[in-house]
Tab-separated table of C-alpha atoms and ligand atoms in Angstrom:
chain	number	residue	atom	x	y	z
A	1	UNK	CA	-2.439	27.109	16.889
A	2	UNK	CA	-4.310	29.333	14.058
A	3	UNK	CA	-4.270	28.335	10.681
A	4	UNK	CA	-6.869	30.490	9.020
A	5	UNK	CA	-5.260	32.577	6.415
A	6	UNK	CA	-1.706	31.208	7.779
A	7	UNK	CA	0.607	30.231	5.129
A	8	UNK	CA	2.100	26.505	5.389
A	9	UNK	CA	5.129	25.749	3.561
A	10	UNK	CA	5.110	21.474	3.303
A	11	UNK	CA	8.105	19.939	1.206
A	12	UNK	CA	7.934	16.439	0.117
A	13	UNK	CA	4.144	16.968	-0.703
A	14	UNK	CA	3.676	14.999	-3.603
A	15	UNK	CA	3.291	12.089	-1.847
A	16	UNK	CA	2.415	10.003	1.090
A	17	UNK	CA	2.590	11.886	4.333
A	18	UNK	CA	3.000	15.592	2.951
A	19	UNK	CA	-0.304	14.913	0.635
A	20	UNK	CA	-1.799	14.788	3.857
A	21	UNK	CA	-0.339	17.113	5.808
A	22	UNK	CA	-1.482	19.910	2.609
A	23	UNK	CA	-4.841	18.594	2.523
A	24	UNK	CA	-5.432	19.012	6.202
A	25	UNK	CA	-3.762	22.518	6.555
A	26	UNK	CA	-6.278	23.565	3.923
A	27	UNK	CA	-9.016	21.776	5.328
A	28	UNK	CA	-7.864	24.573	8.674
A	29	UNK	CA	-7.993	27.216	6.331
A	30	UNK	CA	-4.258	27.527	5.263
A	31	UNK	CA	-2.215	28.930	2.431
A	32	UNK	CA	0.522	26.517	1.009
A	33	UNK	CA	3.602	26.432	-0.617
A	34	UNK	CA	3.944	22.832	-1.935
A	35	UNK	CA	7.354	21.491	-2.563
A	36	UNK	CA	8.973	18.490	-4.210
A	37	UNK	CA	10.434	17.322	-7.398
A	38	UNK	CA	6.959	15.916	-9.072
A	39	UNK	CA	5.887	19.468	-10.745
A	40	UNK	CA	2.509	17.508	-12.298
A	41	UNK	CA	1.491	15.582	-8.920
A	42	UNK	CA	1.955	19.489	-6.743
A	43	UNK	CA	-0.314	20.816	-9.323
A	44	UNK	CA	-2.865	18.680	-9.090
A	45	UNK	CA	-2.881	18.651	-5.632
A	46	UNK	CA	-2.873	22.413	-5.700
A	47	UNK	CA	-5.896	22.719	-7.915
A	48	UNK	CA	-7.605	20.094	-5.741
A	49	UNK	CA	-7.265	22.052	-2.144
A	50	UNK	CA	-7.837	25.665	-3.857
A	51	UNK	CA	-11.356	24.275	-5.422
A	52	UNK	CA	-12.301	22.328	-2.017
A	53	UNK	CA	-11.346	25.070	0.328
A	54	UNK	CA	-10.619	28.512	-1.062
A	55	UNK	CA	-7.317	28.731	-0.251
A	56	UNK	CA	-4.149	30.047	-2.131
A	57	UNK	CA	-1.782	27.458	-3.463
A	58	UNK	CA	1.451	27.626	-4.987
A	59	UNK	CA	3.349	24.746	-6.084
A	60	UNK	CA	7.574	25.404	-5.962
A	61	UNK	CA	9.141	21.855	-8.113
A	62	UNK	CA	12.568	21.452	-6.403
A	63	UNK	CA	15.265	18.986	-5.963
A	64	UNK	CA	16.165	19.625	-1.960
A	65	UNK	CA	18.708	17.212	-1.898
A	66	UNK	CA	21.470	19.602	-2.876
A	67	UNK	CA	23.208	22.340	-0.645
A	68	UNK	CA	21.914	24.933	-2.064
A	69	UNK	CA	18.182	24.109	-2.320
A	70	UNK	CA	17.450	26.195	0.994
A	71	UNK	CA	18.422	29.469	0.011
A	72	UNK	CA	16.817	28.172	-3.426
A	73	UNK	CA	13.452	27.806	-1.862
A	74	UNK	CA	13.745	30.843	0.380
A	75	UNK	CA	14.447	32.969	-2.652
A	76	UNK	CA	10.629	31.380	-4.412
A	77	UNK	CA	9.063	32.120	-1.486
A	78	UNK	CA	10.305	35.516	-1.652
A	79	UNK	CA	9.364	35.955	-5.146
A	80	UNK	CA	5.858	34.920	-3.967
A	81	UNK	CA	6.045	37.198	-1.035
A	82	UNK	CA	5.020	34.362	1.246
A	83	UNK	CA	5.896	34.555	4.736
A	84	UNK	CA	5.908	31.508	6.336
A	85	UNK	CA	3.997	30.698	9.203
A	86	UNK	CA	4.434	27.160	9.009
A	87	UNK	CA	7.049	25.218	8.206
A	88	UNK	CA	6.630	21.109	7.380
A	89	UNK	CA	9.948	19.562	6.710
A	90	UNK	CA	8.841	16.585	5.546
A	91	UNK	CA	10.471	15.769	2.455
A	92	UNK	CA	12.998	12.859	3.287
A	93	UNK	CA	14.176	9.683	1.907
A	94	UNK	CA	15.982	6.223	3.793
A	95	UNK	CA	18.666	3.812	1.787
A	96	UNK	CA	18.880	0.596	2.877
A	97	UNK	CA	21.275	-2.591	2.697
A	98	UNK	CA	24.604	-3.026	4.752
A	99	UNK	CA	26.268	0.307	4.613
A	100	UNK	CA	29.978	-0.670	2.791
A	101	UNK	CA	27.688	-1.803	0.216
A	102	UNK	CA	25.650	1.139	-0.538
A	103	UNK	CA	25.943	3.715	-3.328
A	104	UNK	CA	27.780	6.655	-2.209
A	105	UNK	CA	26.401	9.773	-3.904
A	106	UNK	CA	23.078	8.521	-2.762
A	107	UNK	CA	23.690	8.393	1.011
A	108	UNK	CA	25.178	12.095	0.045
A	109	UNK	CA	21.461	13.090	-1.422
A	110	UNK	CA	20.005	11.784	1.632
A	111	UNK	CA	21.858	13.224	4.469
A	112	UNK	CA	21.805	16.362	2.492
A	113	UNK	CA	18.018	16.069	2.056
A	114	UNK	CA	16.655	14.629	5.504
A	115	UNK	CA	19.453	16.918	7.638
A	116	UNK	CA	21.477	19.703	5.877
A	117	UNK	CA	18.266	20.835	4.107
A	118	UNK	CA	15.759	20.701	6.898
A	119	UNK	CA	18.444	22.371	9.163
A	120	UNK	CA	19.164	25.645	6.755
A	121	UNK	CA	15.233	25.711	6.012
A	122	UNK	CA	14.523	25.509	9.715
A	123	UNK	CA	16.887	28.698	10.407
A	124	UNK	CA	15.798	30.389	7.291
A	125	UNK	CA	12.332	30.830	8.518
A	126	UNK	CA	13.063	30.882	12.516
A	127	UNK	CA	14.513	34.199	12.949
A	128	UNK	CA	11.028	36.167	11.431
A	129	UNK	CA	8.497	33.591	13.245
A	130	UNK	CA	10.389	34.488	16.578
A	131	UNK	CA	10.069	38.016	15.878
A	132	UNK	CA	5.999	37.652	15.296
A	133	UNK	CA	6.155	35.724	18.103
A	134	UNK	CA	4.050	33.074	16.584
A	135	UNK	CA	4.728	30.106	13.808
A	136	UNK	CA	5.156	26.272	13.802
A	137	UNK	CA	8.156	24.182	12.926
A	138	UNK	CA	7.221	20.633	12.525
A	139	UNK	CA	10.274	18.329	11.681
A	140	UNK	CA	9.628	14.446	10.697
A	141	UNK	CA	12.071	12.675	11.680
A	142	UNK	CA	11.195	8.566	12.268
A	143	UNK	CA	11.020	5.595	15.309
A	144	UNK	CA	14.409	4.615	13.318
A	145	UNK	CA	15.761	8.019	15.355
A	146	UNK	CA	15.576	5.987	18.655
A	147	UNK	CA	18.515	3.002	18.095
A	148	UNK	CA	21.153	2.349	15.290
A	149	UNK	CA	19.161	0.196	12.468
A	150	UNK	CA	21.837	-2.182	11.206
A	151	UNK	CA	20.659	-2.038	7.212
A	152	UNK	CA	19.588	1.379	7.021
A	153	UNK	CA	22.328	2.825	9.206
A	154	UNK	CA	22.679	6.187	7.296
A	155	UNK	CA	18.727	6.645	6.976
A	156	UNK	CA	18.194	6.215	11.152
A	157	UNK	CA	21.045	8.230	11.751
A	158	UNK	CA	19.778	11.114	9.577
A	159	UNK	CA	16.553	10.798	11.712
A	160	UNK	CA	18.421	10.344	15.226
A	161	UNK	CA	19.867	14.240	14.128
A	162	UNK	CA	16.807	15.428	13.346
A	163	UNK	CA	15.049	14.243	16.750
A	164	UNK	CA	18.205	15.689	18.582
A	165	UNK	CA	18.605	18.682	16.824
A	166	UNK	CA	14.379	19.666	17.335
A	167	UNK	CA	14.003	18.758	20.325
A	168	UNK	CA	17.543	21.287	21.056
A	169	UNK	CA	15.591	24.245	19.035
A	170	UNK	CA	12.277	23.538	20.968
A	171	UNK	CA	14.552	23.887	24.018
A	172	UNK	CA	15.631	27.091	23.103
A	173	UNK	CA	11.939	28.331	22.043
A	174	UNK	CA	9.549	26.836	24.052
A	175	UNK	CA	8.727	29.970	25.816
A	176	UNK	CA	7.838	31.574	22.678
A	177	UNK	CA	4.890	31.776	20.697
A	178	UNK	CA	7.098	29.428	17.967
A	179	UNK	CA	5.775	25.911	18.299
A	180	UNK	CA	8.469	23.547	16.761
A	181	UNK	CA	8.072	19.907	16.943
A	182	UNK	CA	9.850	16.342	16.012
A	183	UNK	CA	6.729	14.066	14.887
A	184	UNK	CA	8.389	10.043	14.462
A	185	UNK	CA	6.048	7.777	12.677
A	186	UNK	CA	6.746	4.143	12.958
A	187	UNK	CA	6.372	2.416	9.427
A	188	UNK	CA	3.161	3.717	7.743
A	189	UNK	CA	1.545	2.999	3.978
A	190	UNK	CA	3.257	6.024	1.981
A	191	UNK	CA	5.878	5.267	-0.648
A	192	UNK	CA	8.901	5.112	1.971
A	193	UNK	CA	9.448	1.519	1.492
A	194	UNK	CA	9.820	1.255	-1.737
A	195	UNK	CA	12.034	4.392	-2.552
A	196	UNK	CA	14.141	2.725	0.281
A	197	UNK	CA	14.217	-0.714	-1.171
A	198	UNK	CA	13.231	-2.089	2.156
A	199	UNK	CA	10.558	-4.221	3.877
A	200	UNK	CA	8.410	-2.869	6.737
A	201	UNK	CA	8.953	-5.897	9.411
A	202	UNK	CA	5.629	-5.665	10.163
A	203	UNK	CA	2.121	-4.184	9.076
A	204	UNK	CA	1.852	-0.401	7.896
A	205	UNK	CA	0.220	2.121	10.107
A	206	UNK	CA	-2.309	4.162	8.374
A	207	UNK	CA	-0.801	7.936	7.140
A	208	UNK	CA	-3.816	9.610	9.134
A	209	UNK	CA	-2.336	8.073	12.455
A	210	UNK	CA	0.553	10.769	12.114
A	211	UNK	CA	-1.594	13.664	10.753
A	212	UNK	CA	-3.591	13.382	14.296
A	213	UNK	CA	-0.824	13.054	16.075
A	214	UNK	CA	0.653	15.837	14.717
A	215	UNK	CA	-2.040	18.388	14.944
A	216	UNK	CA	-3.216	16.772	18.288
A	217	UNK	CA	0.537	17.828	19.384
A	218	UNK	CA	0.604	21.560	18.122
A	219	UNK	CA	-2.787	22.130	19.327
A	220	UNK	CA	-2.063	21.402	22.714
A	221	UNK	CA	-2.008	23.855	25.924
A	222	UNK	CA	1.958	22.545	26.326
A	223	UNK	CA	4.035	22.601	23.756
A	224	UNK	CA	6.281	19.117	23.563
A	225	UNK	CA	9.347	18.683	21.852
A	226	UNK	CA	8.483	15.439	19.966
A	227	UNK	CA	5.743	12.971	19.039
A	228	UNK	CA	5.890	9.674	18.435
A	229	UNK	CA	3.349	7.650	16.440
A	230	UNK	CA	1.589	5.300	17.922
A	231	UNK	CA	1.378	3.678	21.260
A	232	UNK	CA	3.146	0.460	21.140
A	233	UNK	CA	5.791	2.576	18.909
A	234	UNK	CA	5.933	4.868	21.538
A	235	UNK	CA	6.551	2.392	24.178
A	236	UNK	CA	9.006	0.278	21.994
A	237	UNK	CA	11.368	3.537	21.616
A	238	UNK	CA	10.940	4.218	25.597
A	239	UNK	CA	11.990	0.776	26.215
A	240	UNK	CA	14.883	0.667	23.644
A	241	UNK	CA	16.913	3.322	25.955
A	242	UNK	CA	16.524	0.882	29.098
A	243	UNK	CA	17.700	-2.234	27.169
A	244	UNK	CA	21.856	-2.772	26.550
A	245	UNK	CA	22.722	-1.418	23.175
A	246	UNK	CA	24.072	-4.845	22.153
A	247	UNK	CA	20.656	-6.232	22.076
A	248	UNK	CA	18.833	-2.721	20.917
A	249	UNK	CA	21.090	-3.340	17.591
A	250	UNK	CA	20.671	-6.983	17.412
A	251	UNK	CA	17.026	-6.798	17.185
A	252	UNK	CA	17.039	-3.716	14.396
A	253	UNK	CA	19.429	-6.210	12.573
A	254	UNK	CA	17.361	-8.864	12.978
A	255	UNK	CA	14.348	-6.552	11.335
A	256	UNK	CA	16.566	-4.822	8.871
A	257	UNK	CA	19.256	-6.397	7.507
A	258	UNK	CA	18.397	-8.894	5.395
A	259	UNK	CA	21.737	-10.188	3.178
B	1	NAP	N1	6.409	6.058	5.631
B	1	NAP	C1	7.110	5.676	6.674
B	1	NAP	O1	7.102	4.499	7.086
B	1	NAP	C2	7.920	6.713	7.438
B	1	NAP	C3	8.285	6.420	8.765
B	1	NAP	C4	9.000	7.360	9.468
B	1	NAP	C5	9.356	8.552	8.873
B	1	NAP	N2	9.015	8.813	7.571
B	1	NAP	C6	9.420	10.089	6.981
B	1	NAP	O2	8.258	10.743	6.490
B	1	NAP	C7	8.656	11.689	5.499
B	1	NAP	C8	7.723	11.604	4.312
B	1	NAP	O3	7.902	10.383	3.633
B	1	NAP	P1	6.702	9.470	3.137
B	1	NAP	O4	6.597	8.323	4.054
B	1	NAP	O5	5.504	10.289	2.875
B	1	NAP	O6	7.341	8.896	1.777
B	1	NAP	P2	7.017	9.185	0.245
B	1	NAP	O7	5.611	8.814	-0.052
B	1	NAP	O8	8.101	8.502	-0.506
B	1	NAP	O9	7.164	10.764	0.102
B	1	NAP	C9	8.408	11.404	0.142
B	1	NAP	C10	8.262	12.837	-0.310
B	1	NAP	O10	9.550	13.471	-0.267
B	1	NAP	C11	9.803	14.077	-1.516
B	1	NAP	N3	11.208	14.060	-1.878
B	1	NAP	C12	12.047	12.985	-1.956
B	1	NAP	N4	13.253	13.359	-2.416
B	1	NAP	C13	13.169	14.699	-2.650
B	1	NAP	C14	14.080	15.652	-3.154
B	1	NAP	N5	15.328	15.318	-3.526
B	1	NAP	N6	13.686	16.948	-3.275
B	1	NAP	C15	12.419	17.289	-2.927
B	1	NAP	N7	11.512	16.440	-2.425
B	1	NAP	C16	11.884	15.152	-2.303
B	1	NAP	C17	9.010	13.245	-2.521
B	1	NAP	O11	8.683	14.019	-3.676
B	1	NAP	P3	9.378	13.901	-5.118
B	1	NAP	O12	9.781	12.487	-5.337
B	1	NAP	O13	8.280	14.393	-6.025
B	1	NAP	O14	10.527	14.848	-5.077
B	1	NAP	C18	7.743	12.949	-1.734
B	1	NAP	O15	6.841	14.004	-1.859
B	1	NAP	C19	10.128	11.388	5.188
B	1	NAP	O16	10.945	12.336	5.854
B	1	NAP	C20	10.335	10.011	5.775
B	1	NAP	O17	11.680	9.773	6.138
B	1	NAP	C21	8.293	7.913	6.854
């Protein structure tokens, strides 16, 4: 992968994971497009990367959790005559509690957010990356997209889509110069938890685990279709497809549902 004088588009970076991701791609020498809802936090972050690395930074303030916001973003991007050599679809969000109890145009706002939007945002930029032969798609979907999680059922299953539907497009493009990859963190210190009203169950991985996983993954001679986070995370979500689904959901309950 080449980043120097690339263009990365990262949504969701005004906080936790996509901070990082931004600060990195400009620490390679990238452009960015920074997206998210918190105008003042994208600025500052986009006058911090431009004065420690020279590169160009725009800031887009969006709401992607509606329909719509796609073909709203592609249409900045086009008024900033960006093309997009990178796409980081990181902006998501997770509701938790038992499901019958949960509030309904939320669990909308998230499936559109963390599937409908990264889907139409993924396609949106495919078709032109294809045709340079070259470009990244990196999708973040979570270690909740390996079983059902009994108290955040919509949240995992949003992420279970987005592993399935990556690793499908990676399928389709891996002999292409397009590099798209799933990257699932396990729980890791960003805001997550408490947007999601949830407890980790146990500690909180550090947010630089997943940026080196990440890049570690797109800079290697073979492309994969997914990372995940962390060894004993990685060997927990291996395991989970081996083990009867009975006990697979009775242990996520046992983590996650709490009332
Ligand atoms: N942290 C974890 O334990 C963990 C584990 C696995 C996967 N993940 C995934 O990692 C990704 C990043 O989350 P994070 O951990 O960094 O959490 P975070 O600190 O809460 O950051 C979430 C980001 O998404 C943006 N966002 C939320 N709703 C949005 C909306 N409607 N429109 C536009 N942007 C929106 C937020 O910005 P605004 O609020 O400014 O809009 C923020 O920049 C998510 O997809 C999450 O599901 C996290």
């Amino acid at each position: 992968m080449k980043y120097s004088g690339k263009t990365a588009v990262v949504t969701g970076a005004s906080s936790g994971l996509g901070v990082e991701y931004a600060r990195e791609l400009a620490k390679r020498g990238a452009n960015l497009v920074l997206v998210a809802r918190s105008k003042d936090a994208l600025d500052e972050l986009a006058k911090e990367l431009t004065k420690a690395h020279g590169v160009v930074v725009n800031a887009v303030a969006l709401d992607l959790s509606s329909p719509t916001s796609g073909t709203k973003l592609m249409s900045e991007l086009k008024k900033l005559k960006v093309e997009t050599d990178i796409l980081i679809n990181n902006a998501g969000f997770g509701t938790s509690g038992r499901f019958a109890k949960e509030d309904r145009e939320l669990v909308k706002d998230e499936i559109t957010l963390n599937v409908l939007t990264l889907v139409d945002l993924t396609q949106a930029v495919l078709p032109a990356m294809l045709k340079r032969d070259s470009g990244a798609i990196v999708n973040i979907a979570s270690t909740a997209a390996y079983q059902p999680v009994p108290g955040m059922a919509v949240y995992a299953a949003t992420k279970a889509f987005v592993l399935s539907f990556t690793s499908a497009v990676w399928g389709e493009t891996k002999n292409t110069g397009v590099r798209v990859l799933a990257v699932s963190p396990g729980a890791t210190a960003t805001n997550f938890f408490n947007v999601a009203g949830a407890k980790p169950s146990g500690g909180l991985a550090p947010i630089s685990d997943v940026i080196s996983a990440t890049f570690k993954a797109l800079d290697a001679a073979k492309s994969s279709p997914s990372v995940i986070v962390g060894g004993r995370n990685g060997a927990m979500s291996t395991l989970s497809k081996f083990m009867p689904v009975k006990l697979v959901i009775g242990v996520a309950a046992s983590m996650f549902l709490k009332d």
